[in-house]
XYZ file of C-alpha atoms in Angstrom:
155
model
C 7.231 -10.777 -8.979
C 9.621 -10.125 -5.863
C 12.651 -12.141 -5.668
C 15.105 -12.345 -2.597
C 18.596 -13.903 -3.427
C 22.237 -13.761 -2.427
C 22.650 -10.316 -4.051
C 19.326 -8.747 -2.352
C 15.764 -8.239 -3.374
C 14.585 -7.573 -6.878
C 11.071 -6.518 -8.061
C 10.009 -7.245 -11.420
C 6.798 -6.055 -12.761
C 4.685 -5.410 -15.843
C 4.087 -1.653 -15.596
C 2.346 -1.287 -19.073
C -1.074 -0.630 -17.462
C 0.446 1.804 -14.763
C 2.302 3.773 -17.466
C -1.034 4.279 -19.508
C -2.929 4.958 -16.398
C -0.538 7.555 -15.157
C -1.017 9.382 -18.495
C -4.710 9.632 -17.861
C -4.826 9.943 -13.940
C -4.437 13.733 -14.084
C -7.990 13.769 -15.563
C -9.177 12.581 -12.246
C -10.131 14.199 -8.988
C -9.882 12.224 -5.999
C -12.383 9.285 -5.194
C -15.237 10.501 -3.049
C -18.244 12.566 -3.356
C -17.017 15.265 -5.548
C -19.758 15.680 -7.874
C -20.652 15.464 -11.480
C -17.188 16.764 -12.673
C -15.477 13.935 -11.029
C -17.941 11.295 -12.398
C -17.478 12.507 -15.930
C -13.664 12.349 -15.386
C -13.909 8.780 -13.911
C -15.986 7.522 -16.803
C -13.436 9.206 -19.343
C -10.405 7.490 -17.462
C -12.113 4.163 -17.544
C -13.016 4.538 -21.153
C -9.542 5.371 -22.107
C -7.951 2.504 -20.109
C -10.520 0.206 -21.605
C -9.260 1.219 -25.274
C -5.870 -0.037 -24.255
C -6.791 -3.284 -22.521
C -5.777 -6.431 -24.215
C -4.752 -4.555 -27.403
C -1.297 -4.108 -28.925
C 0.544 -1.190 -27.342
C -1.634 -1.476 -24.465
C -1.752 -3.649 -21.653
C -2.783 -7.326 -20.928
C -5.164 -8.615 -18.258
C -5.934 -12.541 -18.334
C -9.408 -12.220 -16.654
C -11.376 -14.479 -19.025
C -9.239 -14.592 -21.982
C -6.327 -17.103 -21.397
C -4.776 -16.132 -24.730
C -3.315 -12.956 -23.230
C -0.891 -15.128 -21.338
C 1.120 -15.001 -24.699
C 1.836 -11.257 -23.996
C 3.284 -11.905 -20.411
C 6.521 -10.740 -19.502
C 8.685 -13.848 -18.937
C 12.165 -14.790 -17.806
C 14.448 -17.033 -15.807
C 15.807 -16.450 -12.425
C 18.663 -18.713 -10.983
C 18.462 -20.195 -7.576
C 20.929 -17.665 -6.275
C 18.564 -14.894 -7.345
C 15.338 -16.476 -6.087
C 15.757 -17.994 -2.793
C 12.557 -16.376 -1.673
C 9.729 -15.513 -4.153
C 6.549 -13.541 -3.886
C 3.933 -12.847 -6.443
C 1.751 -10.005 -6.006
C -1.104 -8.503 -7.951
C -1.116 -4.703 -8.382
C -3.703 -4.422 -5.630
C -1.362 -6.289 -3.261
C 1.686 -4.399 -4.114
C 0.249 -1.057 -3.164
C 1.951 -0.523 0.089
C 5.281 -0.334 -1.789
C 4.897 0.673 -5.334
C 1.716 2.980 -5.162
C 1.645 4.306 -1.472
C 5.534 4.175 -0.981
C 5.175 3.081 2.676
C 7.955 0.681 2.715
C 10.669 -1.030 0.544
C 10.592 -4.441 -1.221
C 13.214 -5.660 1.224
C 10.943 -5.065 4.120
C 7.821 -6.271 2.104
C 9.487 -9.704 1.263
C 10.656 -10.059 5.008
C 7.076 -9.361 6.174
C 5.514 -11.763 3.719
C 8.003 -14.486 4.775
C 7.494 -13.853 8.515
C 3.706 -13.460 8.391
C 2.422 -14.949 5.108
C 0.103 -13.493 2.414
C -2.853 -13.103 4.922
C -1.126 -10.938 7.335
C 0.440 -8.828 4.205
C -3.067 -8.412 2.848
C -4.251 -7.110 6.166
C -1.758 -4.350 6.004
C -2.781 -3.490 2.381
C -6.334 -3.118 3.612
C -5.242 -0.984 6.688
C -3.248 1.389 4.380
C -6.322 1.731 2.076
C -8.637 2.406 4.994
C -6.301 4.995 6.223
C -7.099 7.142 3.105
C -10.870 6.318 2.375
C -11.351 9.268 -0.041
C -8.028 8.627 -1.874
C -6.673 12.047 -0.900
C -3.163 10.997 0.291
C -2.751 8.288 -2.568
C -5.060 9.284 -5.360
C -6.632 6.343 -7.194
C -9.725 5.325 -8.938
C -10.953 2.689 -6.362
C -10.162 2.818 -2.711
C -9.875 -0.959 -2.469
C -8.389 -2.933 -5.349
C -8.420 -6.697 -5.683
C -5.421 -8.023 -3.856
C -3.754 -11.499 -3.992
C -0.360 -12.589 -2.745
C 1.615 -15.841 -2.833
C 5.025 -16.751 -1.435
C 7.440 -19.638 -1.965
C 9.907 -20.105 0.730
C 12.809 -22.269 1.016
C 12.442 -25.611 3.190
C 14.538 -24.185 6.097
C 12.433 -20.931 6.648
């Protein structure tokens, strides 16, 4: 969740999955045709994350199990803190939090000006600039990406 208010822009995220993934990411080579060693590392990485998915001490993914919503990070933002609000999946937030291409301030400005469709085009362009995940190591070149934005009536 990215919120822009009177005091500036604030990003709030559930990083439990990222923290776990970062522990196992060094096992991986980059995505691409790097041979059997990479395939084994990728399988091990996926298995390790799977063991932590939707379990205590791990991270929670709704997918087909609505009960995991009970493990969501929740809170309340006042109107002065949330004049513009964007909700992004981890795949849609990549230009900021994974690729370090721009700030959340700039991201919410771009989302407000061009909407989610334009933002998701930016995400895909960035991913395509690194098709073998060499600049930004990751297990999948393209991740699922969803974005939504709520604007005040006057924008």
